[in-house]
Tab-separated table of C-alpha atoms in Angstrom:
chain	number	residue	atom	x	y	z
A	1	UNK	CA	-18.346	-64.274	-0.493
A	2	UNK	CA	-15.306	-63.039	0.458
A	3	UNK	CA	-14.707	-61.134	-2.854
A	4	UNK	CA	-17.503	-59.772	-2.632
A	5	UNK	CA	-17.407	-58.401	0.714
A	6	UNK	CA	-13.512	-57.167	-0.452
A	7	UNK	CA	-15.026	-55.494	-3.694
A	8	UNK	CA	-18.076	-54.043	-1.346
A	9	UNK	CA	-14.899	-52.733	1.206
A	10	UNK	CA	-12.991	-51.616	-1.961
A	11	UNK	CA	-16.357	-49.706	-3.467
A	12	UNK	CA	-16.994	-48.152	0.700
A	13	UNK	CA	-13.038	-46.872	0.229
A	14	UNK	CA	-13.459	-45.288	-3.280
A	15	UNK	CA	-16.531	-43.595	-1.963
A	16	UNK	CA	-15.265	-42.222	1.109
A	17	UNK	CA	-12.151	-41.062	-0.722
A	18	UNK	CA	-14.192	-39.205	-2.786
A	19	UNK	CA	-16.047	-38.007	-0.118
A	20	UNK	CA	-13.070	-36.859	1.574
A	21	UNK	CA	-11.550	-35.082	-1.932
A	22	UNK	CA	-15.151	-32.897	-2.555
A	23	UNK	CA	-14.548	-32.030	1.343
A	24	UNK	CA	-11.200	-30.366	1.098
A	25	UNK	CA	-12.541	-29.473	-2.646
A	26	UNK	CA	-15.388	-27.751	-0.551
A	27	UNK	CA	-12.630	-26.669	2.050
A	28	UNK	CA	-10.317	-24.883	-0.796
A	29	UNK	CA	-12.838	-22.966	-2.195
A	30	UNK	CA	-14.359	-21.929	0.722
A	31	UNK	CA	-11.004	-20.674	1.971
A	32	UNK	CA	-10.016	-19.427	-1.069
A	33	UNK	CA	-13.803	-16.957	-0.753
A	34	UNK	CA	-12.554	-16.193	2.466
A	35	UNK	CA	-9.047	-15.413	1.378
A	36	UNK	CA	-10.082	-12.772	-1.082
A	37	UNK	CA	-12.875	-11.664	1.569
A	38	UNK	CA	-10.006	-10.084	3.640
A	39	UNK	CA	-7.365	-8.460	0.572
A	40	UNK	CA	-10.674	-6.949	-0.645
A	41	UNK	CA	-11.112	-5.709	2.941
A	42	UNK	CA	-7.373	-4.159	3.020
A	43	UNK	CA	-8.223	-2.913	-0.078
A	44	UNK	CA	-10.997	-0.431	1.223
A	45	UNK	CA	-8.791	0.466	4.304
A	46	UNK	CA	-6.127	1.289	2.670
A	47	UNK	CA	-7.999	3.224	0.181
A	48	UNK	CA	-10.396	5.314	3.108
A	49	UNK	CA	-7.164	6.159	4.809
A	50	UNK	CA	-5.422	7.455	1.796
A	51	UNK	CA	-8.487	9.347	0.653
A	52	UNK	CA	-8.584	11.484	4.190
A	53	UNK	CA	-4.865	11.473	4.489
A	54	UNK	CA	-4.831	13.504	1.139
A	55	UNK	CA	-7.679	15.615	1.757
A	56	UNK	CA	-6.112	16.706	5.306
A	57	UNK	CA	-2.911	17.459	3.485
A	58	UNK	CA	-4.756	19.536	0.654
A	59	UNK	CA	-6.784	21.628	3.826
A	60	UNK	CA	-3.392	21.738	6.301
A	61	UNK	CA	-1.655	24.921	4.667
A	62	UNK	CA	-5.417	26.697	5.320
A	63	UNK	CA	-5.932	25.912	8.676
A	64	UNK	CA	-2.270	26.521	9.315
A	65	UNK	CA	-2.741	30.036	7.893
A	66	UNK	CA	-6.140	30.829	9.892
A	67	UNK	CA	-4.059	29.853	12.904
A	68	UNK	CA	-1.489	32.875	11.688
A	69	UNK	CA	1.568	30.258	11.283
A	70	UNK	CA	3.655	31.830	8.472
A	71	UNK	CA	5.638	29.195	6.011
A	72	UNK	CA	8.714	28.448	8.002
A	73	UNK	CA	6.968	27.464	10.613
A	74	UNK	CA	4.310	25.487	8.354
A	75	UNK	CA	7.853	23.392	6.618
A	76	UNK	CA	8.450	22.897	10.395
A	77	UNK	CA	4.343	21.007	10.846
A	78	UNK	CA	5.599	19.160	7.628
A	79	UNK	CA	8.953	17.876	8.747
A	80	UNK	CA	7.668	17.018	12.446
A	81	UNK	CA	4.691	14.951	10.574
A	82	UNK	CA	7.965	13.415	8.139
A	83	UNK	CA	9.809	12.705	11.096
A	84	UNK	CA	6.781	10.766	13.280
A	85	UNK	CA	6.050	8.119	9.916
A	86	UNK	CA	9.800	7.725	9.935
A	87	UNK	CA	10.191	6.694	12.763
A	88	UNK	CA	7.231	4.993	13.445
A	89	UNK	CA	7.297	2.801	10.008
A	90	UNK	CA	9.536	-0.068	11.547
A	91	UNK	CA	7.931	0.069	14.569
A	92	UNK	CA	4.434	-0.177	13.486
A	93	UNK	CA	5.920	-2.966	11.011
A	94	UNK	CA	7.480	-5.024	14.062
A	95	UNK	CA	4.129	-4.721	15.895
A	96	UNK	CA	2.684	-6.381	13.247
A	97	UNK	CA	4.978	-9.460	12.862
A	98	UNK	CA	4.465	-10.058	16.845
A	99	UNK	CA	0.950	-9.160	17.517
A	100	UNK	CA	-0.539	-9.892	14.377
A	101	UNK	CA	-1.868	-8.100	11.239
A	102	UNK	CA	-5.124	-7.391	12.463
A	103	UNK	CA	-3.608	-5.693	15.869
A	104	UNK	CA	-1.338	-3.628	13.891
A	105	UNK	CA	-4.297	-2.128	11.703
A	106	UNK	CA	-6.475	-1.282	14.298
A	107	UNK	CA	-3.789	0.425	16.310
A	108	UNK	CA	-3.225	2.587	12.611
A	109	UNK	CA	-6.952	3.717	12.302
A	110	UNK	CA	-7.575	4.218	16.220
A	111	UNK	CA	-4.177	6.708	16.114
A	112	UNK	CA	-6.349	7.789	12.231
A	113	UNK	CA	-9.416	8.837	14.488
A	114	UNK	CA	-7.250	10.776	16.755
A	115	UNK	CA	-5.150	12.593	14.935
A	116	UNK	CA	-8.591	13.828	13.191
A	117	UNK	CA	-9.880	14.060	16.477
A	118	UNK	CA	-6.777	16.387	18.020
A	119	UNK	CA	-6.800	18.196	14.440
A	120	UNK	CA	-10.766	18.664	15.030
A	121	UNK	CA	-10.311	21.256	18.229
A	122	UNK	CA	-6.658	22.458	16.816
A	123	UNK	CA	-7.790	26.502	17.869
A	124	UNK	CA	-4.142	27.056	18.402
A	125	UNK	CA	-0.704	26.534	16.737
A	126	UNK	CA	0.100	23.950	20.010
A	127	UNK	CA	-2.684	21.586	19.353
A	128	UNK	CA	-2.111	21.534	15.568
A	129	UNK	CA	1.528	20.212	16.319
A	130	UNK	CA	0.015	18.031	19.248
A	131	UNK	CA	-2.281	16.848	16.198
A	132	UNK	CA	0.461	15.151	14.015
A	133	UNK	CA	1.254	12.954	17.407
A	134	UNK	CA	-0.875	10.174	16.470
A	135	UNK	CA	1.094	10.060	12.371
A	136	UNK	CA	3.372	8.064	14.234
A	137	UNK	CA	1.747	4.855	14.080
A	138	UNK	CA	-0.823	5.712	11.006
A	139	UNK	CA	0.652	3.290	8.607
A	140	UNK	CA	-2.559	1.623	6.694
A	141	UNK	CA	-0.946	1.020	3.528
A	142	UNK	CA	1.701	-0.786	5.053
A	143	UNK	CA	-0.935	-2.839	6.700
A	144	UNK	CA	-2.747	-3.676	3.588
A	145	UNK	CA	0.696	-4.551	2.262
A	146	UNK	CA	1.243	-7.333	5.119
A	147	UNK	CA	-1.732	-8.552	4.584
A	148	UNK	CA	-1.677	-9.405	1.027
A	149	UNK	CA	2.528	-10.515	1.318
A	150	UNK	CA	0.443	-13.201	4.266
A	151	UNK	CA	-2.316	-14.131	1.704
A	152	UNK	CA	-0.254	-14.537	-1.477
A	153	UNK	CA	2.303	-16.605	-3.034
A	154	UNK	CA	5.990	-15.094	-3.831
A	155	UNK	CA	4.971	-15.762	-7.518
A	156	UNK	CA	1.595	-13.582	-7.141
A	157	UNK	CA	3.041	-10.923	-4.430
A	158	UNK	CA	4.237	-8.563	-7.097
A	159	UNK	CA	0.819	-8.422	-9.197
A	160	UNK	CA	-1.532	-7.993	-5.956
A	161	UNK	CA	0.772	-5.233	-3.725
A	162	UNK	CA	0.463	-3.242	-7.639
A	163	UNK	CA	-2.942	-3.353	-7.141
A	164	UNK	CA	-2.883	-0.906	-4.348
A	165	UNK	CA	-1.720	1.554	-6.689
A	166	UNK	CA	-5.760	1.951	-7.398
A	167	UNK	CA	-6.162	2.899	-3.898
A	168	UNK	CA	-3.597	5.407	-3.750
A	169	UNK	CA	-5.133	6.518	-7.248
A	170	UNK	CA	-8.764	6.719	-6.011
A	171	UNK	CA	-6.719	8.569	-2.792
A	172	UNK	CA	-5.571	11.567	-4.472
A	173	UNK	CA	-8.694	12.424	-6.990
A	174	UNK	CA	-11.132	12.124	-4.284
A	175	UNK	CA	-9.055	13.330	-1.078
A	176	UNK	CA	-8.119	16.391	-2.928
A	177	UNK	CA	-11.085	17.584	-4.020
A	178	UNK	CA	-13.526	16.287	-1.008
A	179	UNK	CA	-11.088	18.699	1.400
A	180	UNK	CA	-11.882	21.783	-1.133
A	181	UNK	CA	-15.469	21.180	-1.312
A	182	UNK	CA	-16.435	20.535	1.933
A	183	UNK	CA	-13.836	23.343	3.440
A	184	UNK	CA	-15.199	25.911	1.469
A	185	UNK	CA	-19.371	24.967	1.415
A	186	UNK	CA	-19.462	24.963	5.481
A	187	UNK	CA	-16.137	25.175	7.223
A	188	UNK	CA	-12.146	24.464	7.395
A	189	UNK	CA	-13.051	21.751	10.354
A	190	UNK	CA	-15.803	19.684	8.746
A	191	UNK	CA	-13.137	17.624	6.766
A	192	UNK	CA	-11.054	16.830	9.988
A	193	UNK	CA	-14.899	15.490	11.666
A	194	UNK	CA	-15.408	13.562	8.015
A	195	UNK	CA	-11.995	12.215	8.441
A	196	UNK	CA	-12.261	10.931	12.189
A	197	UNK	CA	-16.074	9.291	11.157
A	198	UNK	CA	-13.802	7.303	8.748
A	199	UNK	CA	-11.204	6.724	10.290
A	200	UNK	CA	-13.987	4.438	13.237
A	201	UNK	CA	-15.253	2.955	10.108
A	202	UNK	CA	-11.796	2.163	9.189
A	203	UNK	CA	-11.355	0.361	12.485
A	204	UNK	CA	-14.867	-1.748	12.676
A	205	UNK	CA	-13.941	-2.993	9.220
A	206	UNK	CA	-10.621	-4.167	10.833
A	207	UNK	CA	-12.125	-5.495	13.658
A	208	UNK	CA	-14.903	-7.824	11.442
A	209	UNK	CA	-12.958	-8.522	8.608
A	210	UNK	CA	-9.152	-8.791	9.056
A	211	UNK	CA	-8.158	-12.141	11.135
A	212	UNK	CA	-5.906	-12.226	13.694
A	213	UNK	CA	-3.229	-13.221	11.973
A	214	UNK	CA	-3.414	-13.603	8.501
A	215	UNK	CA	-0.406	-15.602	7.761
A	216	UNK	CA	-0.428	-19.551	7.675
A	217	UNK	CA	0.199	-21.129	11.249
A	218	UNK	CA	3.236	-23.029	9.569
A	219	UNK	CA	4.649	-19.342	9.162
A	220	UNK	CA	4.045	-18.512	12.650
A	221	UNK	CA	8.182	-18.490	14.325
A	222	UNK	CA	8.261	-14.870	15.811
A	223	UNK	CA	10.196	-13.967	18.460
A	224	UNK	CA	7.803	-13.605	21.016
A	225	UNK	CA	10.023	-12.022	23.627
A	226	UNK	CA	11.764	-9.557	21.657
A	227	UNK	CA	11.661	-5.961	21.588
A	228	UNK	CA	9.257	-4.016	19.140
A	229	UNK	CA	11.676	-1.107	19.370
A	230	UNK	CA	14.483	-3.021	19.122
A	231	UNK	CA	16.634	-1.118	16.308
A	232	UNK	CA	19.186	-3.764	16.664
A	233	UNK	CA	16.325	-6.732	15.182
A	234	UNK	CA	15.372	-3.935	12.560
A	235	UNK	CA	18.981	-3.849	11.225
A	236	UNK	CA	19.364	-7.752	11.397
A	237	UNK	CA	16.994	-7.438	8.079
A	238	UNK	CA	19.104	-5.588	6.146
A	239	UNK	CA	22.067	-8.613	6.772
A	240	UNK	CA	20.108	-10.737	4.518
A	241	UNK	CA	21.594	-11.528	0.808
A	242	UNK	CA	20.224	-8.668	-1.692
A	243	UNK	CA	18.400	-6.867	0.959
A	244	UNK	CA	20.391	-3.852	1.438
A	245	UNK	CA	21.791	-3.670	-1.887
A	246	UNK	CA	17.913	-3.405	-2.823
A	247	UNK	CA	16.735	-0.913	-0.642
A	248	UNK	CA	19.742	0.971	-1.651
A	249	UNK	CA	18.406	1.263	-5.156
A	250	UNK	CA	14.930	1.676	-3.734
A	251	UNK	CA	15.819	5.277	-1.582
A	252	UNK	CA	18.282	6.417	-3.979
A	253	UNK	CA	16.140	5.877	-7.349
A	254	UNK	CA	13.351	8.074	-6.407
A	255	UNK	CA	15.026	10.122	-4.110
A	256	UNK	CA	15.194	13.030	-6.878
A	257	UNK	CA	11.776	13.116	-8.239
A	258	UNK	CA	10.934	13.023	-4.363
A	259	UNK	CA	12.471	16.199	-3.723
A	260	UNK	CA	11.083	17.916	-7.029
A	261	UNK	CA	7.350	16.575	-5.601
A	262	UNK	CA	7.731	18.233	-1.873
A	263	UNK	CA	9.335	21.567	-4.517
A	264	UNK	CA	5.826	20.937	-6.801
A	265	UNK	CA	3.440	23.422	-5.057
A	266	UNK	CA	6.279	26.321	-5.282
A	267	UNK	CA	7.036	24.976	-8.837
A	268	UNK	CA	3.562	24.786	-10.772
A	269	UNK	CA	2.836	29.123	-9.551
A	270	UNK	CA	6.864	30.231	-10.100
A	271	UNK	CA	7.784	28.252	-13.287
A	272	UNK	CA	4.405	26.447	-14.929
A	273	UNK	CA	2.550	29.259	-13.999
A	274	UNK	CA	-1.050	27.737	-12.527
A	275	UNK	CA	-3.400	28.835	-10.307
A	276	UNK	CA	-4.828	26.709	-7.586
A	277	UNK	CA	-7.322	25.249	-9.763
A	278	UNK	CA	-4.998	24.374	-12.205
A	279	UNK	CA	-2.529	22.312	-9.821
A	280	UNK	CA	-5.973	20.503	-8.536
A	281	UNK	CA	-6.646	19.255	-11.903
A	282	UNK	CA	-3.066	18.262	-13.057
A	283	UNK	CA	-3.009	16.097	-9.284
A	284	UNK	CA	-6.276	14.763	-10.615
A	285	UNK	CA	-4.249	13.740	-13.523
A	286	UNK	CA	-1.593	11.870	-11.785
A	287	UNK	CA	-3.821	10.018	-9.656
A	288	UNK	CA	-5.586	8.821	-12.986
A	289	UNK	CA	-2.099	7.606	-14.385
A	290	UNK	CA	-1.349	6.131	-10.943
A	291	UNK	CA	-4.727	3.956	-10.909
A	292	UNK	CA	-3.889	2.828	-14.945
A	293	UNK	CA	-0.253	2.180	-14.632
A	294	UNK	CA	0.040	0.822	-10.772
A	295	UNK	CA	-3.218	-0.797	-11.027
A	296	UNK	CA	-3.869	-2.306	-14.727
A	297	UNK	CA	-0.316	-2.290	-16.273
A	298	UNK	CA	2.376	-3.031	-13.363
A	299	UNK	CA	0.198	-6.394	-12.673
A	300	UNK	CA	0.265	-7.160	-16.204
A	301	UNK	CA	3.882	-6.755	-16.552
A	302	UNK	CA	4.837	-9.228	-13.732
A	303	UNK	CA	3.342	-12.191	-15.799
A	304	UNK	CA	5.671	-11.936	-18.570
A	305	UNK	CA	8.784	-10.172	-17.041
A	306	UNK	CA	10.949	-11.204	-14.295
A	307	UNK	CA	11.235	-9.240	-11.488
A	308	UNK	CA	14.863	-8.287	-11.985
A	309	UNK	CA	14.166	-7.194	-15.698
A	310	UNK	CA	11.190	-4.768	-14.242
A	311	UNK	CA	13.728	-3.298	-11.799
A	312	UNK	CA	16.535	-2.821	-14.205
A	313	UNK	CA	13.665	-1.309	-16.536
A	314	UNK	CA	12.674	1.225	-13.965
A	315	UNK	CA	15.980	2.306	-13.402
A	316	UNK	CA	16.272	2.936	-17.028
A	317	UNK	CA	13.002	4.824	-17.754
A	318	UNK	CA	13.976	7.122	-14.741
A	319	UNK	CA	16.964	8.092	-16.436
A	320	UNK	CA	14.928	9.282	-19.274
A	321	UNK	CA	12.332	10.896	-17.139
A	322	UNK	CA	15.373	12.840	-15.783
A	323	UNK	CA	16.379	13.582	-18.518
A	324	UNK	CA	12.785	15.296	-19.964
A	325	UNK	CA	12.420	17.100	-17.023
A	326	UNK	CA	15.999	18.975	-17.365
A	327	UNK	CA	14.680	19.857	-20.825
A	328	UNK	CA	11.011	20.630	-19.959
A	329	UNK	CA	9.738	23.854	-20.458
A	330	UNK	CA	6.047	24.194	-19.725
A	331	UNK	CA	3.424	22.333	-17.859
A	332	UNK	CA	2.225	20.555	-20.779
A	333	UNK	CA	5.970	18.825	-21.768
A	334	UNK	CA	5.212	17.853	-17.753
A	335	UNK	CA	1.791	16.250	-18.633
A	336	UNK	CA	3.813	13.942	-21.231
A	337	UNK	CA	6.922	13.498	-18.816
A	338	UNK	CA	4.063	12.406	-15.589
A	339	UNK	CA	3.301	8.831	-18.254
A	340	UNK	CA	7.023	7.197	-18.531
A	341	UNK	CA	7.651	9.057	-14.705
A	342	UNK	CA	4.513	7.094	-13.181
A	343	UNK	CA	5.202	3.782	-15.235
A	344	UNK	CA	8.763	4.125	-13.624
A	345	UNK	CA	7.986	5.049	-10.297
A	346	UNK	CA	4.526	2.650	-9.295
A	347	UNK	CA	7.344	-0.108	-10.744
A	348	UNK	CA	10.164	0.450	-9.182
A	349	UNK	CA	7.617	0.254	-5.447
A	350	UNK	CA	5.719	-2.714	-6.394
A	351	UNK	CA	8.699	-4.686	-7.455
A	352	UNK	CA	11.128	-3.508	-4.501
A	353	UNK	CA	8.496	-4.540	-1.689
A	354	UNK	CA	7.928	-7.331	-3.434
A	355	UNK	CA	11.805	-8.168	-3.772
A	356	UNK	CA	12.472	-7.119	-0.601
A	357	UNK	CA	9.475	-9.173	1.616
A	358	UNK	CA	10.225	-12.594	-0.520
A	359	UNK	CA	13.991	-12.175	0.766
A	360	UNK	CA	13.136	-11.967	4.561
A	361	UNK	CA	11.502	-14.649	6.785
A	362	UNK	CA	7.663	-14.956	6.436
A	363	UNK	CA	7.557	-13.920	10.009
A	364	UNK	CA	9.660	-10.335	9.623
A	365	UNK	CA	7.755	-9.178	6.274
A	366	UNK	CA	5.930	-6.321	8.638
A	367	UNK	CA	8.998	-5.780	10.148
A	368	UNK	CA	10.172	-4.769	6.291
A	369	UNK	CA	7.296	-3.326	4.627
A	370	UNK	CA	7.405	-1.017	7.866
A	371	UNK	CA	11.272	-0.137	6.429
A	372	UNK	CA	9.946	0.485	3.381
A	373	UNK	CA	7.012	2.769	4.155
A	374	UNK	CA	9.830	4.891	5.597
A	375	UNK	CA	11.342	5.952	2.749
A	376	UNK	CA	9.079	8.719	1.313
A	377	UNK	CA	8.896	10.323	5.212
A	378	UNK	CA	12.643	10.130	4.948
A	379	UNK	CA	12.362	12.239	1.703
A	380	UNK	CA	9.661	14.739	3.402
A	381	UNK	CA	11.793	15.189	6.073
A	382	UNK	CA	15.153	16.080	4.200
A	383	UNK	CA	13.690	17.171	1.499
A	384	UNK	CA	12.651	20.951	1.502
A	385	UNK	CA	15.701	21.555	2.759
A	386	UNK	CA	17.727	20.003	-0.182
A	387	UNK	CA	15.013	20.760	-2.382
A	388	UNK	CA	14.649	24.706	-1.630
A	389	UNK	CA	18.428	24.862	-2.484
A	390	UNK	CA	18.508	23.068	-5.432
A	391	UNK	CA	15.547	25.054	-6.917
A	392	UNK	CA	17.007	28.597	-5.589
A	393	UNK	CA	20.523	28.160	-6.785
A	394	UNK	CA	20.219	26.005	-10.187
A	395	UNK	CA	16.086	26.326	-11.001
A	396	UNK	CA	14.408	23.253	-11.858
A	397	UNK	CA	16.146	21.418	-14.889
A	398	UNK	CA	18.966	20.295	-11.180
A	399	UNK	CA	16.238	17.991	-10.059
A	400	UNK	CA	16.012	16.411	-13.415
A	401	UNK	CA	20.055	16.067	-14.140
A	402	UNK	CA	19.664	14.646	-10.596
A	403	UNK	CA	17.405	12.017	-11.614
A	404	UNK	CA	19.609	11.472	-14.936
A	405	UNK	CA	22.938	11.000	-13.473
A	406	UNK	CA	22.075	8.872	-9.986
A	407	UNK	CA	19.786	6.920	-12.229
A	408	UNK	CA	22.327	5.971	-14.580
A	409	UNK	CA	24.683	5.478	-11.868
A	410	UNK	CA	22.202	2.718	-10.621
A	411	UNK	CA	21.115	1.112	-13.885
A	412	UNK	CA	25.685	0.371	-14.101
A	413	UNK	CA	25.668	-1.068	-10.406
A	414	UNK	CA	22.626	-3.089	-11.381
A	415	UNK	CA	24.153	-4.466	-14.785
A	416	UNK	CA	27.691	-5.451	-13.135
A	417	UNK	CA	26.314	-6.402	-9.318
A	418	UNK	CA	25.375	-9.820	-8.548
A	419	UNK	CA	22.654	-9.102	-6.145
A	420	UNK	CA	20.424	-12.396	-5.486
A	421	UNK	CA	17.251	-12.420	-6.659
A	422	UNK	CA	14.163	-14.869	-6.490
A	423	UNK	CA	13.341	-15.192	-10.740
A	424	UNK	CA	9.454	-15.651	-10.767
A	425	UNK	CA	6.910	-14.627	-12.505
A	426	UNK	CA	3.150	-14.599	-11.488
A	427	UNK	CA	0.917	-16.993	-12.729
């Protein structure tokens, strides 16, 4: 009797074990649903945001002109819009880490809706500077980037933040032409009141979808009474092994090509030679190689390549890139010089932020992707000054020996430095 009762207990123990296994089994996968659920959802809010963020650039130097501002003091609307996402980057990235991912992306659409909003009833040249205000704390991407650095692992980091290269794709085809078409068929306002209705969306999508905090509770260790603007916890980041020596190569690779893209609009009438049209199609054209190469390819690379190799590669193929472009002579030796310059460029991003938030505490990866978001306003800002030299005194082949020589000069630090780097490869 009593082995029978023991085999009976050990048959009731095998049977709630199993119960309990299909339970977390059912658990996993349900979390796993929900998991995707909200990257999906940073997905489409990082992709409406980019969409009207390009459109309002593509209709600013219109309205700017019905408003009778000539072009100095349009480069000064530009570098006051630079200087706002510079500064505002690690701030809106330290508001993240202590009040949570979902917090820090509603407070980036509801400053989206009004900045279209101020831009919406900009008569005069006062409101349309009062209008770039809000830029300060518009950081979306950034947001989608904490989000999916909470939801994945190191290993798959690099592979899902390339994925956002489809948004910012998707961005610049259908933000530059929605801003032509629906300035010109009823009026240079209706895309500001298109952009604010998105902009709400934006924010009821982060409001349903986006938890409070996205990150595991294990990962939860912020400082809860420190200072968002505290510059002095900003710097502490760049104290950690690799980091600065990282974002080093990170401002300084691109830096170049950045200043060539704020020259671009003066560059495709006085040396390629296009019309308006023209320069709408060939932006088309790099947000098509952005979507392949950032979206499709960069992901792809990470499961065969470490993430030093990529970085060293990207180096590399900017050299090259610099190289073509000091050589170029008309748009179309551009068209085959955009292929290597995108591959380069959407790698050298992904596999930075990716570098760069695995080497920092789970709890200040906002706090770094913030950092990082600063970079291009950095360029924006210093840029057309640097730029409009550089193409005055030497034309443009200077921004491509630029790119050569600083690139080379980084591709030698990165072969003899030791710089500490997580090896993985996505699975």
């Amino acid at each position: 009797l009593s082995t029978m009762n023991a085999k009976a207990s050990s048959g009731s123990e095998e049977e709630s074990s199993g119960m309990r296994t299909e339970t977390l089994g059912e658990s996993s996968y349900s979390g796993e649903i929900k998991r995707r659920q909200v990257i999906l959802a940073a997905y489409l809010i990082a992709t409406l945001e980019l969409t009207f963020l390009f459109m309002q650039m593509g209709i600013m130097p219109y309205l700017a002109k019905s408003l009778g501002l000539d072009s100095v003091g349009f480069g000064y609307l530009q570098t006051t819009f630079g200087v706002l996402q510079l500064v505002g980057g690690p701030i809106f990235g330290r508001f993240a880490d202590q009040f949570g991912t979902r917090a820090a992306l509603i407070l980036s659409c509801a400053s989206g809706s009004a900045f279209f909003l101020l831009m919406s009833v900009s008569t005069s040249i006062p409101l349309l500077f009062l209008s770039r205000l809000p830029a300060v704390f518009m950081h979306g991407l950034p947001g989608a980037q904490k989000v999916i650095t909470d939801l994945t692992t190191p290993a798959q980091r690099a592979d899902a933040l390339g994925k956002l290269g489809l948004c910012f794709g998707i961005g610049i085809i259908i933000g530059s032409a929605l801003g032509g078409v629906l300035s010109t068929k009823f009026s240079i306002f209706v895309p500001a009141y298109v952009g604010l209705v998105a902009n709400l969306i934006n924010t009821v999508i982060a409001i349903i979808w986006i938890p409070v905090q996205a990150k595991p509770k294990s990962d939860h260790h912020v400082m809860q009474h420190s200072n968002v603007f505290s510059i002095q916890v900003i710097l502490r980041l760049m104290k950690f092994p690799g980091v600065m020596e990282i974002f080093i190569v990170k401002v300084f690779a691109g830096f170049p090509i950045g200043l060539f893209m704020i020259m671009f609009s003066i560059i495709s009438m006085d040396f390629f030679g296009l019309e308006a049209v023209e320069s709408g199609y060939l932006m088309s054209y790099f947000g098509v190689l952005q979507m392949v190469v950032q979206g499709l390819v960069v992901g792809k690379l990470t499961n065969h390549c470490t993430e030093k190799t990529l970085l060293r590669l990207s180096i590399f193929i900017f050299a090259g890139v610099g190289l073509g472009m000091a050589l170029m002579r008309t748009v179309w030796h551009y068209c085959i010089i955009a292929v290597p310059l995108m591959f380069a460029f959407s790698t050298l991003n992904t596999i930075t932020d990716s570098i760069l938030t695995k080497a920092v505490p789970s709890s200040d990866t906002g706090t770094m992707l913030g950092i990082c978001a600063s970079v291009q306003p950095l360029t924006r800002t210093v840029g057309p000054t640097i730029g409009g030299v550089l193409y005055k005194q030497f034309g443009v082949s200077s921004f491509g020996y630029l790119q050569l020589f600083v690139n080379i000069g980084l591709f030698i630090y990165l072969l003899k430095s030791k710089i500490p780097l997580r090896e993985m490869k996505s699975q």
